Amino acid sequence: MKTQVCIIGGGPSGLLLSQLLHRKGIETIVLERQTRAHVLGRIRAGVLEHGFADLMREAGCGQRMDAEGAVHDGFYIAHDGRMDRVDLHRFSGQSVLVYGQTEVTRDLYQARDALNGQILHEVSEVVLHDLKAATPHVTFVQDGEVRRIDCDFIVGADGYHGVSRKSIPADVLKEYEKVYPFGWLGVLSETAPVCDELIYARHDRGFALCSMRSQVLSRYYIQVPLSDSAESWSDEAFWAELKARLPEDVAARLETGPSIEKSIAPLRGYVAEPMRYGALFLAGDAAHIVPPTGAKGLNTAASDVHYLYHGLLAHYAEGDESGLDSYSEKALARAWKAQRFSWWMTSLLHRFHDGDSYDSRLQQIDLAYLFSSEAAQVSLAENYVGLPY
């Protein structure tokens, strides 16, 4: 097989890049290890920056997002027995869109199908070859047969555990990581959201987050030790602990019900440098992971897609290599800013069991300062809605 851009990974970032390039006449083939049903079954974040939403519209995939997504002009932080609101629109001029990643992926699959896009599922033994040569290629196994794709470029959008980043020599790749000593226990329930905007809660018992997927589907999280398992938490125990971490009036109106999904996600920050090696470009979780506190994971992947899309477009349309040559530097600059913001949000709102009263007091002072300073709220709002590409 032959194509211009071979994309490893059929998640939202790989699909979005494929769709954007296809609409500009640039050929792609997407390779995905899992089935489509498995990819669509992943439960992920649902807060989209305005830049991501614009990319979806440019890809011709924004109709359902705009019809069903909820525009949020702010969110709440519950702390010290009170609720303070961060007015995103007032302090940044922008909003965010709450629309589940599963729905984003479904819209992208439908768009690729409509254009007869090539997505090969259930591939294994993917190997990247000749990354420093003018003619790279990819081999893989599908249906027991070894196959080969010759291409101009390879995009590794296959996540942290994928093969793409591991194809960069160890003496070239530099990795940075911060592992947090706790995780988020998340529950999805067919209940009405407790609030029309997200609530982040800092509490002595631990962090909590009230989010939503729709008006009848809610997503809630509580901070738990990494030693816990989702199976050890009954629905009743989860709801009781969530209520204990929320202001009394919020807890009183919380609608509870059976969980339809329950899992624990560890929290960590990770960055790999560089994000380009020869003909290989890393994107999304293959290159960087952030704690979910700042809602930056999918959105940082989208900025990678933005830089790659425009770099490849300039290469094929004008022979201009500047976008591709500067890709790693630009993508990493924005990724590190997302790391800083996610680290700050995580440090501000979680209980650190190895911390002392000094650390806890600093959190209180930081929150008090945040809501006494318009400059601090401008900084928070600008980062939350998404820094410019």
PDB file of C-alpha atoms in Angstrom, residues 1 7 38 64 89 142 168 175 324 327-328 368 382:
ATOM      1  CA  MET A   1       0.000   0.000   0.000  1.00  0.00           C
ATOM      2  CA  ILE A   7      -1.249   7.719  10.989  1.00  0.00           C
ATOM      3  CA  HIS A  38     -13.429  -0.653  21.761  1.00  0.00           C
ATOM      4  CA  ARG A  64     -23.749  17.615  16.323  1.00  0.00           C
ATOM      5  CA  HIS A  89     -16.089  34.584  29.521  1.00  0.00           C
ATOM      6  CA  GLN A 142      -3.750  -7.833   9.810  1.00  0.00           C
ATOM      7  CA  ILE A 168      12.840   6.969  18.580  1.00  0.00           C
ATOM      8  CA  GLU A 175      11.495  11.881  29.058  1.00  0.00           C
ATOM      9  CA  LEU A 324       7.223  20.762   9.916  1.00  0.00           C
ATOM     10  CA  TYR A 327       6.609  21.404  14.825  1.00  0.00           C
ATOM     11  CA  SER A 328       8.388  19.866  17.811  1.00  0.00           C
ATOM     12  CA  ALA A 368      -8.186  33.297  48.800  1.00  0.00           C
ATOM     13  CA  GLU A 382      -6.972  32.171  29.777  1.00  0.00           C
TER      14      GLU A 382
END
